[in-house]
Amino acid sequence: MLASNGGRNSAPRAAAAATLVALALAAAPALAAGTVIEAMPEGLETRLALSAAPPALRDDATVFLLDPASGFRLARQGTSGVACLVQRTVWELADDRDDIYIPLCYDAAGTRTYLTVIMDAAELRAGGLGGEALKAEIAGRWADGTYRVPEKAGLSYMVAPVFRTVGPPDMAVRTLAMPHLMFYAPGVTNADIGASPDLADHASLAWPFIDRQGNDEQSYIIQMLGAAETAAILADEKQLVGDLCAYRDILCLPPGGH
């Protein structure tokens, strides 16, 4: 996911390149066709959630599925500490979109921290909290210490073949193939690592950069997968890509994938 990099990164290019795939959220326009989340077929949602993890990690991963009326529920208990789901509500967007699909998996440290925020946002939305109120509530919980950053280094796996979220070059909501890894980097900026990402220049995103997702605590070092690795994922997940497109046309990848 990618988001806008504000605050301590004031350089235009660094600020513009706040996120990429899933979340430079505060800047995204509200273009949703509706506000009521539709539950995915369980099998398809499970496959999409697990596709965020490398194949070798999937059998032992925990899976959560979304009930739009109540929030996420445990569908399968894993043994590795890795937990996967398809995020449908992004609190940073402050919007009640029905067309966000972000498959992601967190390691054990991220599951105890960042994943809790995602699950709480889903539950609050299911309880009737609207976009602006939801954003204020989650931001308040970060501010008062309810939420905390991971206690050690780790990462979120986001190597699925299909995402629907905000993306470059303009951070509008779109369907894209942009498999990547997100390493926890709370409080770190692009200036700290000497990065100058430019959303208008896809080549510049091949190197690590910071994605600040709503606040300093939710900052990540993003490492995109290469063209060859992305092509291999799309080939391996061809059936899933086709099934997602058949399920809902907004999940059809455009020519080129991004």
mmCIF file of C-alpha atoms in Angstrom, residues 82-169:
data_model
loop_
_atom_site.group_PDB
_atom_site.id
_atom_site.type_symbol
_atom_site.label_atom_id
_atom_site.label_comp_id
_atom_site.label_asym_id
_atom_site.label_seq_id
_atom_site.Cartn_x
_atom_site.Cartn_y
_atom_site.Cartn_z
ATOM 1 C CA VAL A 82 2.081 -14.951 9.192
ATOM 2 C CA ALA A 83 -1.507 -13.710 8.765
ATOM 3 C CA CYS A 84 -3.224 -12.798 5.490
ATOM 4 C CA LEU A 85 -6.399 -10.979 4.476
ATOM 5 C CA VAL A 86 -7.876 -8.737 1.792
ATOM 6 C CA GLN A 87 -8.141 -5.196 3.098
ATOM 7 C CA ARG A 88 -11.319 -3.440 1.948
ATOM 8 C CA THR A 89 -11.288 -0.296 4.121
ATOM 9 C CA VAL A 90 -8.319 2.060 4.339
ATOM 10 C CA TRP A 91 -8.736 4.518 7.188
ATOM 11 C CA GLU A 92 -6.347 7.047 5.645
ATOM 12 C CA LEU A 93 -8.712 7.550 2.707
ATOM 13 C CA ALA A 94 -11.501 8.867 4.949
ATOM 14 C CA ASP A 95 -13.911 7.482 2.360
ATOM 15 C CA ASP A 96 -16.518 4.722 2.272
ATOM 16 C CA ARG A 97 -15.424 3.170 -1.006
ATOM 17 C CA ASP A 98 -16.667 -0.262 -2.012
ATOM 18 C CA ASP A 99 -13.951 -0.950 -4.589
ATOM 19 C CA ILE A 100 -10.725 -1.360 -2.577
ATOM 20 C CA TYR A 101 -9.042 -4.790 -2.658
ATOM 21 C CA ILE A 102 -5.613 -5.009 -1.009
ATOM 22 C CA PRO A 103 -4.309 -8.539 -0.401
ATOM 23 C CA LEU A 104 -1.597 -8.484 2.234
ATOM 24 C CA CYS A 105 0.157 -10.659 4.783
ATOM 25 C CA TYR A 106 1.975 -9.562 7.920
ATOM 26 C CA ASP A 107 4.600 -11.432 9.880
ATOM 27 C CA ALA A 108 4.017 -12.098 13.579
ATOM 28 C CA ALA A 109 5.191 -8.667 14.740
ATOM 29 C CA GLY A 110 3.046 -6.893 12.174
ATOM 30 C CA THR A 111 0.031 -9.080 12.924
ATOM 31 C CA ARG A 112 0.143 -7.947 16.557
ATOM 32 C CA THR A 113 0.343 -4.286 15.574
ATOM 33 C CA TYR A 114 -0.390 -3.017 12.058
ATOM 34 C CA LEU A 115 -2.863 -5.764 11.193
ATOM 35 C CA THR A 116 -4.855 -4.907 14.311
ATOM 36 C CA VAL A 117 -5.444 -1.410 12.931
ATOM 37 C CA ILE A 118 -6.781 -2.815 9.653
ATOM 38 C CA MET A 119 -9.094 -5.207 11.454
ATOM 39 C CA ASP A 120 -10.358 -2.528 13.827
ATOM 40 C CA ALA A 121 -11.085 -0.208 10.898
ATOM 41 C CA ALA A 122 -13.186 -2.935 9.285
ATOM 42 C CA GLU A 123 -15.106 -3.539 12.504
ATOM 43 C CA LEU A 124 -15.741 0.168 13.068
ATOM 44 C CA ARG A 125 -16.989 0.570 9.509
ATOM 45 C CA ALA A 126 -19.255 -2.457 9.922
ATOM 46 C CA GLY A 127 -20.636 -0.758 13.020
ATOM 47 C CA GLY A 128 -21.660 2.265 10.965
ATOM 48 C CA LEU A 129 -18.736 4.661 11.384
ATOM 49 C CA GLY A 130 -18.325 6.794 8.240
ATOM 50 C CA GLY A 131 -15.095 7.687 6.495
ATOM 51 C CA GLU A 132 -14.161 10.955 8.209
ATOM 52 C CA ALA A 133 -15.210 9.710 11.640
ATOM 53 C CA LEU A 134 -13.335 6.465 11.092
ATOM 54 C CA LYS A 135 -10.164 8.301 10.139
ATOM 55 C CA ALA A 136 -10.435 10.504 13.233
ATOM 56 C CA GLU A 137 -11.007 7.494 15.495
ATOM 57 C CA ILE A 138 -8.040 5.526 14.176
ATOM 58 C CA ALA A 139 -5.777 8.584 14.235
ATOM 59 C CA GLY A 140 -6.839 9.212 17.811
ATOM 60 C CA ARG A 141 -5.962 5.682 18.816
ATOM 61 C CA TRP A 142 -2.494 6.118 17.340
ATOM 62 C CA ALA A 143 -2.121 9.408 19.207
ATOM 63 C CA ASP A 144 -3.203 8.028 22.598
ATOM 64 C CA GLY A 145 -1.007 4.946 22.414
ATOM 65 C CA THR A 146 -3.742 2.373 21.822
ATOM 66 C CA TYR A 147 -1.822 1.323 18.722
ATOM 67 C CA ARG A 148 1.914 0.760 18.763
ATOM 68 C CA VAL A 149 4.528 0.044 16.133
ATOM 69 C CA PRO A 150 6.143 -3.404 15.894
ATOM 70 C CA GLU A 151 8.721 -4.080 18.557
ATOM 71 C CA LYS A 152 11.258 -5.336 16.041
ATOM 72 C CA ALA A 153 12.083 -5.263 12.355
ATOM 73 C CA GLY A 154 9.832 -7.182 9.998
ATOM 74 C CA LEU A 155 7.777 -6.951 6.842
ATOM 75 C CA SER A 156 4.449 -7.221 5.114
ATOM 76 C CA TYR A 157 4.267 -9.451 2.053
ATOM 77 C CA MET A 158 2.350 -7.915 -0.843
ATOM 78 C CA VAL A 159 3.284 -10.064 -3.829
ATOM 79 C CA ALA A 160 -0.260 -10.734 -5.072
ATOM 80 C CA PRO A 161 -0.888 -10.460 -8.832
ATOM 81 C CA VAL A 162 -3.799 -8.024 -8.477
ATOM 82 C CA PHE A 163 -4.459 -5.025 -6.260
ATOM 83 C CA ARG A 164 -7.115 -2.367 -6.439
ATOM 84 C CA THR A 165 -6.028 0.718 -4.544
ATOM 85 C CA VAL A 166 -4.359 4.066 -5.110
ATOM 86 C CA GLY A 167 -1.359 3.913 -7.395
ATOM 87 C CA PRO A 168 1.065 5.931 -9.487
ATOM 88 C CA PRO A 169 1.392 8.146 -11.346
#
